[in-house]
């Protein structure tokens, strides 16, 4: 949905959407076809934690990820390979949940709450970026407060 929103808002952009799940790729292709942006959005099955795969994609002005950080087995490597796909003067944006302490006291378990519990704090995220040598990042917490936006400018 985000890829189609960007493609329809900015008609001169071309988007490469990386997705691990074949089912999600099929849903994405169906949605893109409905929004008439299929000539500017391509879907590739791949894993951002795979260095050779990410290197094969080339460089982009904008690299973004939505609600995936908390799923990655090795988030430091994924961030490193994603950062490598950003052109000089480009931007990387990671949008994900933010772990909040009070959810551990909530008795309910479902996909959403478990994802928030599995996510990272600002301190943990800064530590991940420090491990790959990036110290200048912005972390913003828009409403609602269980989300966070991580922005890196090259």
Coordinates of N, CA and C in Angstrom, one line a residue:
X1 N 0.8 -1.2 0.0 CA 0.0 0.0 0.0 C 0.9 1.2 0.0
X2 N 1.9 1.2 0.8 CA 2.8 2.4 0.8 C 3.5 2.6 -0.5
X3 N 4.0 1.5 -1.1 CA 4.6 1.6 -2.4 C 3.7 2.3 -3.5
X4 N 2.4 1.8 -3.5 CA 1.5 2.4 -4.4 C 1.2 3.9 -4.1
X5 N 1.1 4.2 -2.8 CA 0.8 5.6 -2.4 C 2.0 6.5 -2.9
X6 N 3.2 6.0 -2.7 CA 4.4 6.8 -3.2 C 4.4 6.9 -4.7
X7 N 4.1 5.8 -5.4 CA 4.2 5.8 -6.8 C 3.1 6.7 -7.4
X8 N 1.9 6.7 -6.8 CA 0.8 7.5 -7.3 C 1.0 9.0 -7.0
X9 N 1.7 9.3 -5.9 CA 1.9 10.7 -5.5 C 3.0 11.3 -6.3
X10 N 4.1 10.5 -6.5 CA 5.3 11.0 -7.2 C 5.4 10.1 -8.5
X11 N 4.8 10.6 -9.6 CA 4.7 9.8 -10.8 C 6.0 9.6 -11.6
X12 N 7.1 10.3 -11.1 CA 8.4 10.1 -11.8 C 9.3 9.1 -11.1
X13 N 8.8 8.5 -10.0 CA 9.7 7.5 -9.3 C 9.4 6.1 -9.7
X14 N 10.5 5.3 -9.5 CA 10.4 3.9 -9.8 C 10.8 3.2 -8.5
X15 N 10.0 2.2 -8.1 CA 10.1 1.5 -6.8 C 10.5 0.1 -6.9
X16 N 11.4 -0.4 -6.2 CA 11.7 -1.8 -6.1 C 11.3 -2.2 -4.7
X17 N 10.3 -3.1 -4.6 CA 9.8 -3.5 -3.3 C 10.3 -4.9 -3.0
X18 N 11.1 -5.0 -2.0 CA 11.7 -6.3 -1.5 C 10.7 -6.9 -0.5
X19 N 10.4 -8.1 -0.7 CA 9.5 -8.9 0.2 C 10.0 -10.3 0.3
X20 N 9.9 -10.8 1.5 CA 10.3 -12.2 1.8 C 9.2 -13.2 1.4
X21 N 7.9 -12.8 1.6 CA 6.8 -13.7 1.5 C 6.2 -13.6 0.1
X22 N 6.1 -14.8 -0.6 CA 5.5 -14.8 -1.9 C 4.1 -14.4 -1.9
X23 N 3.3 -14.7 -0.8 CA 1.9 -14.3 -0.7 C 1.8 -12.8 -0.6
X24 N 2.7 -12.2 0.1 CA 2.7 -10.7 0.2 C 3.0 -10.1 -1.2
X25 N 3.9 -10.7 -1.9 CA 4.3 -10.2 -3.2 C 3.0 -10.2 -4.1
X26 N 2.3 -11.3 -4.1 CA 1.1 -11.5 -4.9 C 0.0 -10.4 -4.5
X27 N -0.1 -10.2 -3.2 CA -1.1 -9.2 -2.8 C -0.6 -7.8 -3.2
X28 N 0.7 -7.5 -3.1 CA 1.2 -6.3 -3.6 C 1.0 -6.0 -5.1
X29 N 1.3 -7.0 -5.9 CA 1.1 -6.9 -7.3 C -0.3 -6.6 -7.7
X30 N -1.2 -7.3 -7.0 CA -2.7 -7.1 -7.2 C -3.0 -5.7 -6.9
X31 N -2.6 -5.2 -5.7 CA -2.9 -3.8 -5.3 C -2.3 -2.8 -6.3
X32 N -1.0 -3.0 -6.7 CA -0.4 -2.1 -7.6 C -1.1 -2.0 -9.0
X33 N -1.6 -3.2 -9.4 CA -2.3 -3.2 -10.7 C -3.6 -2.4 -10.6
X34 N -4.3 -2.5 -9.4 CA -5.5 -1.7 -9.2 C -5.3 -0.2 -9.2
X35 N -4.1 0.2 -8.8 CA -3.8 1.6 -8.7 C -3.1 2.1 -10.0
X36 N -2.9 1.3 -11.0 CA -2.3 1.6 -12.2 C -0.9 2.1 -12.1
X37 N -0.1 1.6 -11.2 CA 1.3 2.0 -11.0 C 2.2 0.8 -11.4
X38 N 1.7 -0.2 -12.0 CA 2.5 -1.4 -12.2 C 3.7 -1.2 -13.1
X39 N 3.8 -0.2 -13.9 CA 4.9 0.1 -14.8 C 6.1 0.7 -14.0
X40 N 5.8 1.2 -12.7 CA 6.8 1.8 -11.9 C 7.1 1.2 -10.6
X41 N 6.5 0.0 -10.3 CA 6.8 -0.7 -9.1 C 7.0 -2.2 -9.5
X42 N 8.2 -2.6 -9.0 CA 8.5 -4.0 -9.3 C 8.7 -4.7 -7.9
X43 N 8.3 -5.9 -7.8 CA 8.5 -6.7 -6.6 C 9.6 -7.8 -6.8
X44 N 10.4 -7.9 -5.8 CA 11.5 -8.9 -5.8 C 11.4 -9.6 -4.5
X45 N 11.5 -11.0 -4.6 CA 11.5 -11.8 -3.4 C 12.9 -11.8 -2.9
X46 N 13.1 -11.5 -1.7 CA 14.5 -11.5 -1.1 C 14.5 -11.1 0.3
X47 N 15.7 -11.3 0.9 CA 15.8 -11.0 2.4 C 16.9 -9.9 2.6
X48 N 16.5 -8.9 3.3 CA 17.4 -7.8 3.6 C 18.6 -8.2 4.4
X49 N 18.5 -9.4 5.1 CA 19.6 -9.9 5.9 C 20.7 -10.6 5.0
X50 N 20.5 -10.7 3.7 CA 21.4 -11.3 2.8 C 22.2 -10.3 2.1
X51 N 23.5 -10.3 2.4 CA 24.4 -9.3 1.9 C 24.5 -9.3 0.3
X52 N 24.6 -10.5 -0.2 CA 24.8 -10.5 -1.7 C 23.5 -10.1 -2.4
X53 N 22.4 -10.5 -1.8 CA 21.1 -10.1 -2.4 C 21.0 -8.6 -2.4
X54 N 21.2 -8.0 -1.2 CA 21.1 -6.5 -1.1 C 22.1 -5.8 -2.0
X55 N 23.3 -6.3 -2.1 CA 24.3 -5.7 -3.0 C 23.9 -5.8 -4.5
X56 N 23.2 -6.8 -4.8 CA 22.8 -7.0 -6.2 C 21.7 -6.0 -6.7
X57 N 21.0 -5.3 -5.7 CA 19.9 -4.4 -6.0 C 20.4 -3.1 -6.5
X58 N 21.6 -2.7 -6.2 CA 22.1 -1.3 -6.6 C 21.8 -0.3 -5.5
X59 N 21.9 1.0 -5.9 CA 21.7 2.1 -4.9 C 20.5 2.9 -5.2
X60 N 19.9 3.4 -4.1 CA 18.6 4.1 -4.2 C 18.6 5.4 -3.5
X61 N 17.8 6.4 -3.9 CA 17.7 7.7 -3.2 C 17.0 7.5 -1.9
X62 N 16.0 6.6 -1.8 CA 15.3 6.3 -0.6 C 15.2 4.8 -0.4
X63 N 15.6 4.4 0.8 CA 15.4 3.0 1.2 C 14.5 3.1 2.5
X64 N 13.4 2.4 2.4 CA 12.5 2.4 3.6 C 12.0 1.0 4.0
X65 N 11.7 0.8 5.2 CA 11.2 -0.4 5.7 C 10.0 -0.1 6.7
X66 N 9.0 -0.9 6.5 CA 7.8 -0.6 7.4 C 7.5 -1.9 8.2
X67 N 7.5 -1.8 9.5 CA 7.1 -2.9 10.4 C 7.8 -4.2 10.2
X68 N 9.1 -4.1 9.9 CA 9.9 -5.3 9.7 C 11.0 -5.5 10.7
X69 N 11.5 -4.4 11.2 CA 12.7 -4.4 12.1 C 12.6 -5.4 13.2
X70 N 11.4 -5.5 13.8 CA 11.3 -6.4 15.0 C 11.2 -7.9 14.5
X71 N 11.1 -8.2 13.2 CA 11.1 -9.5 12.7 C 12.4 -10.1 12.3
X72 N 13.4 -9.2 12.1 CA 14.7 -9.6 11.5 C 15.5 -10.4 12.6
X73 N 16.1 -11.5 12.2 CA 16.9 -12.3 13.1 C 18.2 -11.6 13.5
X74 N 18.7 -10.9 12.5 CA 20.0 -10.2 12.8 C 19.7 -8.7 12.3
X75 N 19.1 -7.9 13.1 CA 18.8 -6.5 12.7 C 20.0 -5.7 12.3
X76 N 21.1 -5.9 13.0 CA 22.3 -5.1 12.7 C 22.8 -5.4 11.3
X77 N 22.8 -6.6 10.9 CA 23.2 -6.9 9.5 C 22.2 -6.4 8.5
X78 N 20.9 -6.5 8.8 CA 19.9 -6.0 7.9 C 20.1 -4.5 7.7
X79 N 20.2 -3.8 8.8 CA 20.4 -2.4 8.7 C 21.7 -2.0 7.9
X80 N 22.7 -2.8 8.2 CA 24.0 -2.5 7.4 C 23.8 -2.7 5.9
X81 N 23.2 -3.8 5.5 CA 23.0 -4.0 4.1 C 22.0 -3.0 3.5
X82 N 21.0 -2.7 4.3 CA 20.1 -1.6 3.7 C 20.8 -0.3 3.6
X83 N 21.6 0.1 4.5 CA 22.3 1.3 4.5 C 23.2 1.3 3.2
X84 N 23.8 0.2 2.9 CA 24.6 0.1 1.7 C 23.9 0.3 0.4
X85 N 22.6 0.2 0.5 CA 21.8 0.4 -0.7 C 21.3 1.9 -0.9
X86 N 21.7 2.7 0.0 CA 21.4 4.1 0.0 C 22.4 4.9 -0.8
X87 N 22.0 5.7 -1.8 CA 23.0 6.5 -2.5 C 23.5 7.6 -1.6
X88 N 24.7 8.2 -2.0 CA 25.2 9.3 -1.3 C 24.2 10.4 -1.4
X89 N 23.9 11.1 -0.3 CA 22.9 12.1 -0.1 C 21.5 11.5 -0.2
X90 N 21.4 10.2 0.0 CA 20.1 9.6 0.1 C 19.6 9.5 1.5
X91 N 18.5 8.8 1.6 CA 17.8 8.7 3.0 C 17.4 7.3 3.2
X92 N 17.5 6.8 4.4 CA 16.9 5.6 4.8 C 15.9 5.8 6.0
X93 N 14.7 5.2 5.9 CA 13.7 5.4 6.9 C 13.2 4.0 7.3
X94 N 13.2 3.8 8.6 CA 12.7 2.6 9.2 C 11.5 2.9 10.1
X95 N 10.4 2.4 9.7 CA 9.2 2.7 10.5 C 8.8 1.4 11.2
X96 N 8.8 1.4 12.5 CA 8.5 0.1 13.2 C 7.8 0.4 14.6
X97 N 7.4 -0.6 15.2 CA 6.9 -0.5 16.6 C 8.0 -0.1 17.5
X98 N 7.6 0.4 18.7 CA 8.5 0.8 19.7 C 8.1 0.0 21.0
X99 N 9.0 -0.7 21.6 CA 8.6 -1.4 22.8 C 8.3 -0.4 23.9
X100 N 7.2 -0.7 24.6 CA 6.8 0.1 25.7 C 6.6 -0.8 26.9
X101 N 7.1 -0.4 28.0 CA 7.2 -1.3 29.2 C 5.9 -1.8 29.7
X102 N 4.9 -0.9 29.6 CA 3.6 -1.3 30.2 C 2.8 -2.4 29.5
X103 N 3.2 -2.7 28.2 CA 2.6 -3.8 27.5 C 2.9 -5.1 28.1
X104 N 4.0 -5.2 28.8 CA 4.3 -6.5 29.5 C 3.3 -6.9 30.6
X105 N 2.6 -5.9 31.0 CA 1.6 -6.1 32.1 C 0.2 -6.4 31.5
X106 N 0.1 -6.2 30.2 CA -1.2 -6.5 29.5 C -1.3 -8.0 29.4
X107 N -2.4 -8.6 29.9 CA -2.6 -10.0 29.8 C -2.8 -10.6 28.4
X108 N -3.3 -9.8 27.5 CA -3.7 -10.3 26.2 C -2.5 -10.5 25.3
X109 N -2.6 -11.5 24.5 CA -1.5 -11.8 23.5 C -2.2 -11.9 22.2
X110 N -1.7 -11.2 21.2 CA -2.2 -11.2 19.8 C -1.0 -10.8 19.0
X111 N -1.2 -10.8 17.7 CA -0.1 -10.5 16.8 C 0.4 -9.1 17.0
X112 N -0.5 -8.1 17.2 CA -0.1 -6.7 17.3 C 0.7 -6.5 18.6
X113 N 0.1 -7.0 19.7 CA 0.8 -6.8 21.0 C 2.1 -7.6 21.1
X114 N 2.2 -8.8 20.5 CA 3.4 -9.5 20.5 C 4.5 -8.8 19.6
X115 N 4.1 -8.2 18.5 CA 5.0 -7.4 17.7 C 5.6 -6.2 18.5
X116 N 4.7 -5.5 19.2 CA 5.2 -4.4 20.0 C 6.2 -4.9 21.1
X117 N 5.8 -6.0 21.7 CA 6.7 -6.6 22.7 C 8.1 -7.0 22.2
X118 N 8.1 -7.4 20.9 CA 9.3 -7.9 20.2 C 10.1 -6.7 19.7
X119 N 9.6 -5.5 19.7 CA 10.3 -4.4 19.0 C 11.4 -3.8 20.0
X120 N 12.0 -2.7 19.6 CA 13.2 -2.2 20.2 C 13.0 -0.8 20.8
X121 N 13.8 -0.5 21.8 CA 13.7 0.8 22.4 C 14.7 1.7 21.6
X122 N 14.6 3.0 21.9 CA 15.5 4.0 21.2 C 16.9 3.7 21.6
X123 N 17.2 3.3 22.8 CA 18.6 3.0 23.2 C 19.1 1.8 22.4
X124 N 18.3 0.8 22.3 CA 18.7 -0.4 21.6 C 19.0 -0.1 20.1
X125 N 18.1 0.7 19.5 CA 18.3 1.1 18.1 C 19.6 1.9 17.9
X126 N 19.8 2.8 18.8 CA 21.0 3.6 18.7 C 22.3 2.7 18.8
X127 N 22.2 1.7 19.6 CA 23.3 0.7 19.8 C 23.5 -0.1 18.5
X128 N 22.4 -0.5 17.8 CA 22.5 -1.2 16.6 C 23.3 -0.4 15.5
X129 N 22.9 0.9 15.4 CA 23.5 1.8 14.4 C 25.0 2.1 14.8
X130 N 25.3 2.2 16.1 CA 26.7 2.4 16.5 C 27.5 1.2 16.1
X131 N 27.0 0.0 16.2 CA 27.8 -1.2 15.8 C 28.2 -1.2 14.3
X132 N 27.5 -0.5 13.5 CA 27.9 -0.4 12.1 C 28.5 1.0 11.7
X133 N 28.8 1.8 12.8 CA 29.5 3.0 12.6 C 28.7 4.2 12.3
X134 N 27.4 4.1 12.4 CA 26.5 5.3 12.2 C 26.0 5.8 13.5
X135 N 26.4 7.1 13.7 CA 26.0 7.7 15.0 C 25.0 8.8 14.8
X136 N 24.8 9.3 13.6 CA 23.9 10.4 13.4 C 22.6 9.8 12.8
X137 N 21.6 9.6 13.7 CA 20.3 9.1 13.3 C 19.3 10.0 14.0
X138 N 18.1 10.0 13.4 CA 17.0 10.7 14.1 C 16.0 9.6 14.5
X139 N 15.5 9.6 15.7 CA 14.4 8.7 16.1 C 13.2 9.6 16.5
X140 N 12.1 9.5 15.8 CA 10.9 10.3 16.1 C 9.8 9.3 16.5
X141 N 9.0 9.8 17.5 CA 7.9 9.0 17.9 C 6.6 9.7 17.6
X142 N 6.0 9.4 16.5 CA 4.7 10.0 16.1 C 3.6 9.3 16.9
X143 N 2.5 9.9 16.9 CA 1.3 9.4 17.5 C 0.8 8.2 16.6
X144 N 0.4 7.1 17.2 CA 0.4 6.7 18.6 C 1.8 6.3 19.0
X145 N 2.0 6.4 20.3 CA 3.3 6.3 20.8 C 3.9 4.9 20.8
X146 N 3.3 3.9 20.3 CA 4.0 2.6 20.2 C 4.7 2.4 18.8
X147 N 4.8 3.5 18.0 CA 5.5 3.5 16.7 C 6.7 4.4 16.9
X148 N 7.7 4.2 16.0 CA 8.8 5.1 15.9 C 9.3 5.1 14.5
X149 N 9.9 6.2 14.2 CA 10.4 6.5 12.9 C 11.9 6.8 13.0
X150 N 12.7 6.0 12.3 CA 14.2 6.1 12.4 C 14.6 6.6 11.0
X151 N 15.4 7.7 11.0 CA 15.8 8.4 9.8 C 17.3 8.6 9.8
X152 N 17.9 8.2 8.7 CA 19.3 8.3 8.5 C 19.5 9.0 7.1
X153 N 20.3 10.1 7.2 CA 20.7 10.8 5.9 C 22.1 10.5 5.6
X154 N 22.4 10.2 4.4 CA 23.8 9.9 4.0 C 24.4 11.2 3.5

